[in-house]
Each structure stands twice: as structure tokens, then as C-alpha cells.
Coordinates of C-alpha atoms and ligand atoms in Angstrom, one line a residue:
X1 CA 104.8 116.4 45.1
X2 CA 107.2 116.4 43.0
X3 CA 108.6 119.6 40.2
X4 CA 107.0 116.7 36.7
X5 CA 103.3 115.9 39.4
X6 CA 101.9 114.6 35.8
X7 CA 104.4 112.1 34.7
X8 CA 103.1 109.7 36.8
X9 CA 99.5 110.7 37.9
X10 CA 97.2 108.8 38.3
X11 CA 94.4 111.4 36.7
X12 CA 90.6 109.8 37.5
X13 CA 87.9 111.6 34.6
X14 CA 84.8 113.2 36.1
X15 CA 82.1 113.8 33.4
X16 CA 80.4 116.5 36.1
X17 CA 76.4 115.6 34.9
X18 CA 76.6 112.4 36.2
X19 CA 79.1 111.8 38.6
X20 CA 76.7 113.2 41.5
X21 CA 74.3 115.9 41.9
X22 CA 73.9 118.8 45.1
X23 CA 71.2 119.9 44.7
X24 CA 68.9 117.4 43.2
X25 CA 68.3 118.8 39.8
X26 CA 68.7 114.9 38.7
X27 CA 71.9 116.4 36.9
X28 CA 75.5 116.3 38.6
X29 CA 77.5 119.7 39.7
X30 CA 79.8 121.7 40.9
X31 CA 78.6 121.6 44.7
X32 CA 78.0 117.1 44.8
X33 CA 81.2 117.2 42.9
X34 CA 82.7 118.7 45.6
X35 CA 80.9 116.6 48.3
X36 CA 82.4 113.4 46.5
X37 CA 86.6 114.7 46.8
X38 CA 87.4 112.7 50.0
X39 CA 86.5 109.2 47.7
X40 CA 88.4 110.7 45.3
X41 CA 91.5 111.5 46.8
X42 CA 90.6 108.2 49.4
X43 CA 90.8 105.9 45.7
X44 CA 94.6 107.4 45.7
X45 CA 93.4 110.0 42.4
X46 CA 96.3 112.1 41.7
X47 CA 94.3 114.6 39.5
X48 CA 90.5 114.6 37.8
X49 CA 89.7 115.7 34.7
X50 CA 86.7 117.6 34.4
X51 CA 84.9 117.0 31.0
X52 CA 83.7 120.5 29.8
X53 CA 81.4 122.7 32.7
X54 CA 81.0 125.8 30.7
X55 CA 77.5 127.4 29.6
X56 CA 76.4 124.8 27.3
X57 CA 73.1 124.6 25.4
X58 CA 74.1 120.8 26.0
X59 CA 74.1 119.3 22.7
X60 CA 77.1 117.6 23.0
X61 CA 77.0 116.9 26.5
X62 CA 78.9 120.8 26.7
X63 CA 81.1 120.4 23.9
X64 CA 79.3 122.8 22.6
X65 CA 80.6 125.8 24.4
X66 CA 78.3 129.8 24.8
X67 CA 80.7 131.0 27.1
X68 CA 85.0 129.5 27.8
X69 CA 84.9 132.2 30.9
X70 CA 82.6 131.0 32.9
X71 CA 80.4 128.1 34.5
X72 CA 77.3 126.1 33.7
X73 CA 74.6 127.5 35.6
X74 CA 73.2 123.8 36.3
X75 CA 76.4 122.8 37.2
X76 CA 76.6 125.6 39.2
X77 CA 78.4 128.9 39.6
X78 CA 82.5 130.2 38.4
X79 CA 83.2 130.8 42.8
X80 CA 81.8 127.7 43.6
X81 CA 84.4 126.4 40.4
X82 CA 87.0 127.9 42.4
X83 CA 86.2 126.5 46.3
X84 CA 85.9 123.3 44.0
X85 CA 89.7 124.2 42.7
X86 CA 90.8 125.1 46.4
X87 CA 90.0 122.1 47.5
X88 CA 90.9 119.8 45.6
X89 CA 94.4 121.3 45.6
X90 CA 93.8 121.3 49.6
X91 CA 93.8 116.6 48.7
X92 CA 96.7 116.9 47.3
X93 CA 94.2 115.8 44.0
X94 CA 95.4 118.8 41.2
X95 CA 93.0 119.5 38.6
X96 CA 92.5 119.7 34.8
X97 CA 89.9 121.4 32.4
X98 CA 88.8 120.5 29.6
X99 CA 89.5 123.7 26.3
X100 CA 87.6 123.0 23.2
X101 CA 89.4 125.3 20.5
X102 CA 87.3 123.3 17.1
X103 CA 84.9 124.4 18.0
X104 CA 82.5 126.9 20.4
X105 CA 78.7 126.9 20.6
X106 CA 75.7 128.8 18.2
X107 CA 74.2 130.7 21.2
X108 CA 78.0 131.7 21.7
X109 CA 78.0 135.6 22.0
X110 CA 80.6 135.4 18.7
X111 CA 78.3 133.3 16.8
X112 CA 75.1 135.6 17.2
X113 CA 77.1 138.4 16.3
X114 CA 78.1 137.0 12.4
X115 CA 74.8 135.6 11.1
X116 CA 73.5 139.6 12.7
X117 CA 76.4 140.8 11.2
X118 CA 76.0 139.2 7.3
X119 CA 78.7 138.1 4.6
X120 CA 81.9 139.6 4.2
X121 CA 82.5 141.0 7.8
X122 CA 84.5 140.6 10.1
X123 CA 83.2 138.1 12.1
X124 CA 81.4 136.1 10.6
X125 CA 85.0 135.5 9.4
X126 CA 85.6 134.2 12.9
X127 CA 84.2 131.6 11.5
X128 CA 84.2 129.5 8.6
X129 CA 81.3 131.1 6.3
X130 CA 81.4 130.4 2.9
X131 CA 78.3 130.1 -0.4
X132 CA 77.2 127.3 -1.1
X133 CA 77.0 125.6 -5.3
X134 CA 73.7 126.4 -6.7
X135 CA 72.6 123.6 -4.1
X136 CA 74.9 121.9 -2.4
X137 CA 77.4 123.1 0.2
X138 CA 80.5 124.7 -0.1
X139 CA 82.0 120.6 -0.9
X140 CA 81.4 117.5 0.4
X141 CA 82.9 117.3 3.4
X142 CA 81.5 114.8 6.3
X143 CA 80.5 115.6 9.6
X144 CA 82.1 113.3 12.8
X145 CA 78.3 112.8 14.3
X146 CA 76.8 111.6 10.7
X147 CA 75.0 114.3 7.3
X148 CA 77.1 116.6 6.0
X149 CA 79.6 119.5 7.6
X150 CA 77.8 122.5 6.4
X151 CA 74.8 124.0 7.6
X152 CA 73.0 126.7 5.4
X153 CA 71.9 130.3 7.5
X154 CA 69.2 132.9 5.7
X155 CA 71.1 134.6 4.0
X156 CA 72.2 131.6 2.2
X157 CA 75.9 131.2 3.2
X158 CA 76.5 127.8 4.7
X159 CA 78.6 127.9 8.5
X160 CA 81.6 124.8 9.1
X161 CA 80.8 122.4 11.3
X162 CA 82.7 119.4 12.3
X163 CA 80.6 117.7 14.8
X164 CA 77.4 118.5 14.9
X165 CA 75.1 121.7 13.6
X166 CA 75.3 123.9 16.9
X167 CA 78.7 123.1 17.1
X168 CA 80.3 126.1 14.8
X169 CA 84.1 125.3 13.9
X170 CA 86.5 127.8 14.1
X171 CA 88.1 130.0 12.0
X172 CA 92.6 129.7 13.5
X173 CA 93.6 132.4 10.8
X174 CA 92.0 134.7 12.0
X175 CA 94.0 136.4 15.2
X176 CA 90.5 137.1 17.0
X177 CA 90.2 133.5 17.7
X178 CA 94.2 133.2 18.6
X179 CA 94.0 135.9 20.8
X180 CA 90.8 134.6 22.8
X181 CA 91.6 131.4 23.6
X182 CA 95.1 132.7 24.5
X183 CA 92.8 134.6 27.3
X184 CA 91.0 132.3 27.9
X185 CA 93.6 129.6 28.5
X186 CA 95.6 132.5 31.3
X187 CA 91.6 132.8 33.1
X188 CA 91.9 129.4 34.2
X189 CA 95.4 129.2 35.6
X190 CA 95.3 132.6 36.9
X191 CA 91.9 130.2 38.6
X192 CA 94.6 127.6 39.7
X193 CA 93.8 125.0 36.7
X194 CA 97.3 122.7 36.8
X195 CA 96.2 121.1 34.0
X196 CA 94.5 121.2 30.4
X197 CA 92.3 118.9 27.8
X198 CA 92.5 120.2 24.2
X199 CA 89.3 118.5 22.4
X200 CA 89.9 117.2 19.2
X201 CA 93.1 118.5 19.2
X202 CA 94.2 118.0 15.4
X203 CA 90.8 119.0 13.4
X204 CA 91.5 123.0 14.1
X205 CA 93.9 124.0 11.0
X206 CA 91.0 123.4 8.3
X207 CA 90.6 124.8 4.5
X208 CA 87.7 124.1 2.8
X209 CA 88.5 125.6 0.0
X210 CA 92.2 124.7 -0.8
X211 CA 93.0 121.9 -4.0
X212 CA 93.9 118.9 -2.8
X213 CA 98.0 119.3 -1.7
X214 CA 98.7 116.0 -0.4
X215 CA 97.6 116.5 3.2
X216 CA 94.3 115.9 5.2
X217 CA 91.8 118.8 4.4
X218 CA 91.0 118.9 8.2
X219 CA 92.9 116.8 10.1
X220 CA 96.2 117.2 11.3
X221 CA 98.0 119.5 9.1
X222 CA 101.4 120.3 9.4
X223 CA 99.9 124.1 10.6
X224 CA 98.1 123.0 13.7
X225 CA 102.1 123.2 15.8
X226 CA 102.2 126.6 15.6
X227 CA 99.5 126.5 17.8
X228 CA 100.5 124.8 20.5
X229 CA 103.7 125.8 19.6
X230 CA 102.1 129.3 21.9
X231 CA 99.9 127.7 23.7
X232 CA 102.6 126.5 25.4
X233 CA 104.7 130.3 25.8
X234 CA 101.6 130.6 28.1
X235 CA 101.7 127.7 30.0
X236 CA 104.6 127.5 30.6
X237 CA 104.0 131.4 32.4
X238 CA 102.8 129.6 35.0
X239 CA 104.5 127.1 37.4
X240 CA 103.9 123.6 36.1
X241 CA 100.7 123.7 34.2
X242 CA 100.1 121.5 31.7
X243 CA 99.0 120.6 27.9
X244 CA 97.4 117.4 27.1
X245 CA 96.0 116.0 23.3
X246 CA 93.1 114.7 22.7
X247 CA 94.7 113.1 19.2
X248 CA 93.7 110.3 17.8
X249 CA 96.0 109.4 14.8
X250 CA 96.6 106.0 14.1
X251 CA 100.5 107.4 12.6
X252 CA 102.2 107.4 15.4
X253 CA 105.2 108.7 14.1
X254 CA 102.5 112.6 13.0
X255 CA 101.5 111.8 17.0
X256 CA 105.1 111.6 18.3
X257 CA 105.0 115.4 16.1
X258 CA 102.8 117.1 19.0
X259 CA 104.7 115.9 22.3
X260 CA 108.1 117.8 21.2
X261 CA 109.8 119.3 24.0
X262 CA 108.1 123.1 23.0
X263 CA 104.0 121.4 22.0
X264 CA 102.6 119.5 24.6
X265 CA 103.2 117.6 27.4
X266 CA 101.0 114.3 27.3
X267 CA 99.2 113.1 24.7
X268 CA 95.9 110.3 25.5
X269 CA 97.3 107.1 24.5
X270 CA 94.5 105.8 22.3
X271 CA 96.5 103.3 20.5
X272 CA 96.5 101.4 23.9
X273 CA 92.4 102.3 24.2
X274 CA 91.6 100.6 21.0
X275 CA 93.4 97.4 21.1
X276 CA 92.2 94.9 22.0
X277 CA 91.9 92.2 24.8
X278 CA 95.2 89.6 22.2
X279 CA 99.3 89.5 23.7
X280 CA 100.3 89.6 21.2
X281 CA 98.4 93.0 19.9
X282 CA 98.2 94.6 23.3
X283 CA 102.3 94.0 23.5
X284 CA 102.9 95.3 19.9
X285 CA 100.6 98.4 21.2
X286 CA 102.8 99.5 24.5
X287 CA 105.4 99.1 22.5
X288 CA 104.8 101.4 19.5
X289 CA 103.6 103.3 22.8
X290 CA 107.1 103.3 24.3
X291 CA 109.0 103.5 20.4
X292 CA 107.0 106.7 20.6
X293 CA 107.3 108.4 23.6
X294 CA 111.0 107.6 24.8
X295 CA 113.3 109.7 22.8
X296 CA 111.0 112.2 23.5
X297 CA 111.9 112.3 26.9
X298 CA 107.4 112.3 27.5
X299 CA 105.5 110.0 29.1
X300 CA 102.8 107.9 27.3
X301 CA 99.3 108.2 28.6
X302 CA 97.7 104.8 29.4
X303 CA 93.4 104.9 28.5
X304 CA 91.3 101.7 29.3
X305 CA 87.9 104.1 28.5
X306 CA 86.4 107.6 28.4
X307 CA 83.2 109.6 28.1
X308 CA 82.8 108.4 24.2
X309 CA 83.2 104.4 24.2
X310 CA 82.0 101.7 25.2
X311 CA 83.0 100.5 29.1
X312 CA 85.3 98.0 29.9
X313 CA 83.6 95.1 30.7
X314 CA 80.8 95.3 28.3
X315 CA 83.9 95.2 25.2
X316 CA 85.6 92.7 26.4
X317 CA 82.7 90.2 26.9
X318 CA 82.4 90.8 23.2
X319 CA 83.4 88.2 20.4
X320 CA 85.1 91.9 19.2
X321 CA 87.2 93.6 22.3
X322 CA 88.8 96.4 20.2
X323 CA 87.4 99.7 20.3
X324 CA 84.7 100.8 17.8
X325 CA 82.6 103.2 18.1
X326 CA 79.9 102.3 16.4
X327 CA 79.2 98.9 18.1
X328 CA 76.6 99.3 19.9
X329 CA 73.6 97.4 19.0
X330 CA 71.9 96.3 21.4
X331 CA 71.4 92.7 20.9
X332 CA 75.0 92.4 20.5
X333 CA 75.9 89.2 22.9
X334 CA 78.0 89.9 25.6
X335 CA 79.4 88.0 28.7
X336 CA 79.6 89.9 31.4
X337 CA 81.5 87.9 34.0
X338 CA 83.9 87.8 31.0
X339 CA 84.3 90.9 31.0
X340 CA 84.8 91.5 33.8
X341 CA 87.3 89.6 34.3
X342 CA 89.0 91.0 32.1
X343 CA 88.9 94.9 32.8
X344 CA 90.3 93.5 36.0
X345 CA 93.3 92.5 34.7
X346 CA 93.5 95.2 32.6
X347 CA 93.5 97.9 35.1
X348 CA 96.6 95.8 36.9
X349 CA 98.3 96.0 33.9
X350 CA 97.7 99.4 33.1
X351 CA 98.7 100.9 36.4
X352 CA 101.4 99.3 35.9
X353 CA 103.3 100.9 32.6
X354 CA 105.5 103.6 33.0
X355 CA 103.9 106.6 32.7
X356 CA 100.1 108.5 33.9
X357 CA 96.9 106.5 33.9
X358 CA 93.0 107.6 33.4
X359 CA 90.1 106.5 35.2
X360 CA 87.0 107.2 33.9
X361 CA 84.5 107.8 36.5
X362 CA 83.1 104.3 36.8
X363 CA 85.4 102.3 36.0
X364 CA 86.9 101.9 39.3
X365 CA 83.0 100.1 40.1
X366 CA 83.2 97.6 36.8
X367 CA 80.1 99.7 35.8
X368 CA 79.6 98.5 32.1
X369 CA 78.1 100.4 29.3
X370 CA 74.0 100.4 29.4
X371 CA 72.9 99.3 25.8
X372 CA 68.8 99.6 26.5
X373 CA 68.7 103.2 26.5
X374 CA 64.9 103.9 25.9
X375 CA 65.5 105.5 22.2
X376 CA 63.3 109.0 23.4
X377 CA 65.9 108.9 26.1
X378 CA 68.8 109.1 24.0
X379 CA 70.9 112.9 23.8
X380 CA 73.9 112.3 21.8
X381 CA 74.1 113.5 18.7
X382 CA 75.8 110.4 17.0
X383 CA 71.4 108.8 17.7
X384 CA 70.1 111.8 16.1
X385 CA 72.3 112.4 12.8
X386 CA 73.2 108.9 12.4
X387 CA 69.5 108.4 11.2
X388 CA 68.9 106.6 14.5
X389 CA 71.5 103.6 13.5
X390 CA 74.5 105.3 16.0
X391 CA 73.2 105.3 19.4
X392 CA 76.4 107.1 20.4
X393 CA 77.8 107.1 23.4
X394 CA 74.9 107.7 26.4
X395 CA 75.4 103.8 27.5
X396 CA 78.8 105.3 29.3
X397 CA 77.5 108.8 30.4
X398 CA 74.7 106.6 33.2
X399 CA 75.4 108.8 36.6
X400 CA 76.7 106.5 39.1
X401 CA 76.0 104.3 41.7
X402 CA 76.6 106.0 45.2
X403 CA 74.4 103.7 48.1
X404 CA 71.2 102.4 48.4
X405 CA 70.2 99.0 46.6
X406 CA 67.2 101.6 43.4
X407 CA 67.7 104.2 41.8
X408 CA 68.3 106.5 42.0
X409 CA 72.1 105.5 43.9
X410 CA 72.6 108.5 46.4
X411 CA 73.5 110.0 42.8
X412 CA 70.1 112.6 43.6
X413 CA 67.4 113.5 45.6
X414 CA 66.0 113.6 41.9
X415 CA 65.2 111.9 38.9
X416 CA 68.8 111.3 36.8
X417 CA 68.7 112.4 33.4
X418 CA 69.4 108.7 32.3
X419 CA 68.5 106.1 34.4
X420 CA 70.0 103.1 36.2
X421 CA 70.1 99.9 35.8
X422 CA 68.4 97.9 38.7
X423 CA 71.4 95.5 38.6
X424 CA 73.6 98.4 39.8
X425 CA 72.8 97.8 43.3
X426 CA 75.7 95.6 43.9
X427 CA 77.3 98.1 42.4
X428 CA 77.9 101.2 44.0
X429 CA 80.8 101.8 45.9
X430 CA 78.7 101.5 49.1
X431 CA 78.7 98.1 48.5
X432 CA 81.7 97.4 47.3
X433 CA 84.2 99.4 49.9
X434 CA 83.3 96.9 51.8
X435 CA 84.0 93.6 49.9
X436 CA 87.6 92.8 49.5
X437 CA 87.2 90.8 46.2
X438 CA 85.0 94.5 44.2
X439 CA 87.1 96.4 41.5
X440 CA 86.6 98.8 44.1
X441 CA 89.5 97.5 46.3
X442 CA 91.2 96.5 43.6
X443 CA 92.0 99.4 42.4
X444 CA 92.1 101.3 45.5
X445 CA 95.1 98.0 45.9
X446 CA 96.4 99.1 42.9
X447 CA 96.7 103.1 43.5
X448 CA 98.2 102.5 46.4
X449 CA 100.9 100.1 45.4
X450 CA 101.5 102.3 42.4
X451 CA 101.6 105.7 44.3
X452 CA 104.4 104.0 46.0
X453 CA 106.0 102.0 43.1
X454 CA 104.9 102.0 39.5
X455 CA 103.9 105.7 37.6
X456 CA 107.2 107.6 35.5
X457 CA 110.0 105.5 34.4
X458 CA 110.6 102.4 32.7
X459 CA 110.4 98.4 32.0
X460 CA 111.9 95.6 30.4
X461 CA 110.4 92.3 29.5
X462 CA 110.3 88.8 30.7
X463 CA 109.5 85.4 28.1
X464 CA 107.0 83.7 29.9
X465 CA 105.7 82.0 26.9
X466 CA 103.1 83.6 24.8
X467 CA 99.8 84.4 25.9
X468 CA 101.7 86.0 29.2
X469 CA 102.2 89.5 29.3
X470 CA 105.8 90.2 31.7
X471 CA 108.1 92.7 32.5
X472 CA 110.0 94.4 36.1
X473 CA 109.9 98.0 36.3
X474 CA 112.9 99.5 38.4
X475 CA 111.9 99.7 41.5
X476 CA 111.0 95.2 41.4
X477 CA 108.0 95.0 41.5
X478 CA 107.0 92.4 38.3
X479 CA 103.2 92.6 36.1
X480 CA 101.8 89.6 34.8
X481 CA 98.9 89.5 32.3
X482 CA 97.7 86.0 31.8
X483 CA 95.8 86.3 28.9
X484 CA 96.4 82.9 27.4
X485 CA 93.5 79.9 27.7
X486 CA 95.9 77.6 29.9
X487 CA 97.5 78.6 33.1
X488 CA 100.5 80.0 33.6
X489 CA 103.4 79.4 37.0
X490 CA 103.9 82.1 38.0
X491 CA 108.5 83.4 38.8
X492 CA 108.9 81.8 42.2
X493 CA 110.7 83.6 45.1
X494 CA 108.4 86.7 45.4
X495 CA 105.5 87.7 46.9
X496 CA 102.7 88.4 45.3
X497 CA 101.6 92.1 46.0
X498 CA 98.0 91.6 43.9
X499 CA 96.3 89.8 41.4
X500 CA 92.8 90.2 39.8
X501 CA 91.5 87.0 40.7
X502 CA 92.1 83.5 42.5
X503 CA 95.5 82.1 41.5
X504 CA 95.7 78.9 41.9
X505 CA 98.1 75.8 42.8
X506 CA 98.3 75.5 38.6
X507 CA 99.2 79.4 38.4
X508 CA 97.5 82.6 37.5
X509 CA 94.4 81.4 34.8
X510 CA 93.2 82.7 32.2
X511 CA 92.6 86.0 32.1
X512 CA 94.0 87.0 35.1
X513 CA 97.1 90.0 36.3
X514 CA 99.4 89.5 39.3
X515 CA 102.0 92.0 40.3
X516 CA 104.4 90.7 42.2
X517 CA 107.7 91.6 44.2
Ligands
NOJ1 C1 86.3 114.5 21.7 C2 85.2 114.7 23.0 O1 85.6 113.4 23.7 C3 83.6 114.3 22.5 O2 82.5 113.7 23.4 C4 82.8 115.3 21.6 O3 81.6 115.0 21.1 C5 83.7 115.7 21.0 N1 85.0 116.2 20.8 C6 83.6 117.4 19.7 O4 84.0 118.2 21.1

């Protein structure tokens, strides 16, 4: 592979709990994932990103980490993780892991020590412990999952948690915190990990005591960049290891700061992910993205989904096609056929754009969001913390269907931790593998062509009228996406390489994409 493998990579996101279960307990694990590595190679993945695999009480799907240097026993062992890395490398697949530096778990040794050590102790300095204001918490900050961002401990002090109470925030002014995370990065780089996805990357620096200073009290404060300059120095001690930021910031100028040459290599494109199915808005998002990245020499990323957002076939089948975190109540009218057609076109768009592309497990199968998970089985803390008004993110985390005609569809020999819909018998990898019109066939074909002539680089827009996004890449490949209501004629004298749906005599139908050469 070229020296800069990550600039144009196709990166497959594995949500380990729901990918493949190797031991029959109903939870996905490393044994299951190792067995499915050939599937990822066949699909055309250049890298996998695994959500947190560390020991965790699972208050937030593993984003509450109890030990950053080990593996959750439900997932396997450290030795199996090393095997996973080795076997992935053997198939030319790089491995990216999730590091969660904003917060730990209330079960981690440091936090247990801090509770025991009491007010004013150095152990409490690693977190944000404060006295309250009488009966009230130290300030009025609200948790991102709902409810107050402070929880009181028996001795009367309160600690800060921007997410769930089980996820105490670290104090990034503390030398122990800074040094320990450098050590965690080296621990995993030493084991062959190729990249780090940095969770909640813009939130690390905060000051709950500060008077208002014009900056947000905890999002994107200027001091956060010092942390990533240090992390970059650690990554650069190794060959070709990368940092990828989870940076949700609407302001592109602020976002770009994280991609400066001495900070992160890439960051997730949430601007594109959040864009509605509209030619003007998608084009504006693509142009904004390129305008942000090109001057920095950083490659863009193209993301349609992940474990935090509604699945594309569902989102694009709703009246409001933009991403919205709480737009998930049962009963939201959804036209899945329309959504699927658009998701297929969106996939060819994302794969054709210059930079790297992410595929969240199940996206390549066209899985819909599962809207009807029984309330008592919902696990996302958003559900409880919102007083059961926000259903949360379980609907995009349902275990994958691999084979057979009934649950557990080859995912497990036991009962999956979330129930799989009966309709998924048509969406198993087994069912799609033999169907040339399937979503899986489209992703495989798209990623194969992409590996030959797309990825990193630039584009030139073509004008095919309102409602159409069309551009040519350096290799000569042209991508045309029809987002308008009527069919459009394709440019003449070009070979059609791949389309997201049938093309008829009138041209490229609505909500359809084509790749031409
Ligand atoms: C972002 C992760 O993607 C999400 O799943 C998690 O709940 C929060 N960060 C908190 O770690």
C-alpha cells in the first residue's frame, strides 16, 4: 500500500457487540469478528474501526471505559485482540481503535480511588470534583444525555459528567491524565494498531469555575489543541499511525483547526452526514468540505452513518431527511423503498468523492433503523436519561443478519442482545451475496472500482442542470446523481460502469446515481 494509506481508504466500522458472536452468548466478540475478516476483505475494506473494546460496565455501549489497556471479557482477551490485529494485517486491512479521553467509567481504578480519598485529595484532581451551591450542583450544566451534568457523592461533593453519571469527566489540566493517555496510545501502537479514533475530541478542555469568557464553557476551547499536538508527537514516533477526530462542530473554520499539520490526520465529516437529500444542500456541503480541507492538505472523509445516527435507508425515506438526534419516535412515517433508492445513490456519491469513505456495519446490507425495539430492552442511556422521550440509538445497533431465514440469522447460536426483525431474512449477507441487484453487490462493486480509480485527490464539477450533482475525478470517472424529480440524460460517449438502479431510455431516473467513464 502507498505510504499514505489513510488518505483514500475505505474504512469499515465494526460495532463489536453487534457484528458477529463467536461463543453463543448473544453478544458479538473478537472470535466472531476474526471469523468474518475474510468478509471484510472481500467487501474491499482497507481498514476497520472498532468501537471501544475495553473492559466496561457498558453504561454507554463501552464508551464508559474501566481499563484502557485491556479487553472487555465479553469481547475476548488481549491475546485475541493481538490476533485480530495480526490477521487483519495479513489481509491488508488496517486496524483503528477508539480511545475515549473525555471521560472514563465510575468503575475505573482512578475513580474508585478518588471516591475513597475524599475532598481535596490528589486522586480527586484527576476528575472534576466540586462542592455544591447549597443543595444545588456547582453550576447549571446539563448532560448531553439529558439531566444535570453533576452527580453528588456521599461526602457531599459533586463530580462532573458531560454524558452519563457512570462516565466521570477527566481533568485535562492534570499531569497524570495527560501522561497516562500518552502511555495508552503507545500501549496500542506497540501492539500494531494503525489509527486512533478520538471520541468527543472537542470536549476535553473545560472550566466549570470560570466566569463567561466568550468561549463555550466546554466545547472547542482553544486549549484543546495542545493535547492533540502532543498526541501527534506520540503517533509520529511510529510509522504511518493516524489520529481521527470525532469533532462535531458546525463552524468549518473551527473544525479545520483540528486538522493542522501537527494535529489530527483526518476527522469525521458530520456536515455531510447531516445533510438532507437535497441537491443544493449536498453540493454546498461537499464544497464546504473541500474548501476546508484542500488548503490544509488534509483529505476529506465521507460518512453516511455510524452507531449514533438513524440508518440511511430510514432517514432518506422520511419527510425530514436531515439528521436529527431525537427524530426516532415510532410512528414517524417512513417510505423504505424511497429511502433505499436514495441510500443506494448516496453510497455511490460518497464513494466517488475525494478522500476516505466510512461504511458502518450493516450499511452495506441496507439495514433500516429498527424503530420498534420493546421499551424494556432499550439500553441506550439517552432513553432513561430523557425520561423515555428520546428512544436513543439502539435502533442502529441491532446485531447483523448473516444467514438463514430466522433470528439469530447466523449472528449467534444464542439469543442476540437486541431482537432482530423478521423482515431481515431478505437482508442477510447470504441472501444478498447471490443477488446482483442487492445493496451488498452495489457496495462490493463500488468499492472495487473505487480502489482502482477513486479515493484521494480532487474533483471537477459538471453542470447537468438543477437537481443533478455531477463531477469528474482525475481518473476520468464521472459520477452523476439525479436528485431531481425527472429523469436526466447521461453525458454521451461514456461507458456506464455502475448504477445504483436501472437506467431507462429517458435517462437516469430520480434518486439514482451512475458512474461513467
Ligand atoms: C460519541 C460516541 O460515538 C457515542 O456513542 C458516545 O455515547 C459518546 N461519544 C460519549 O462517549
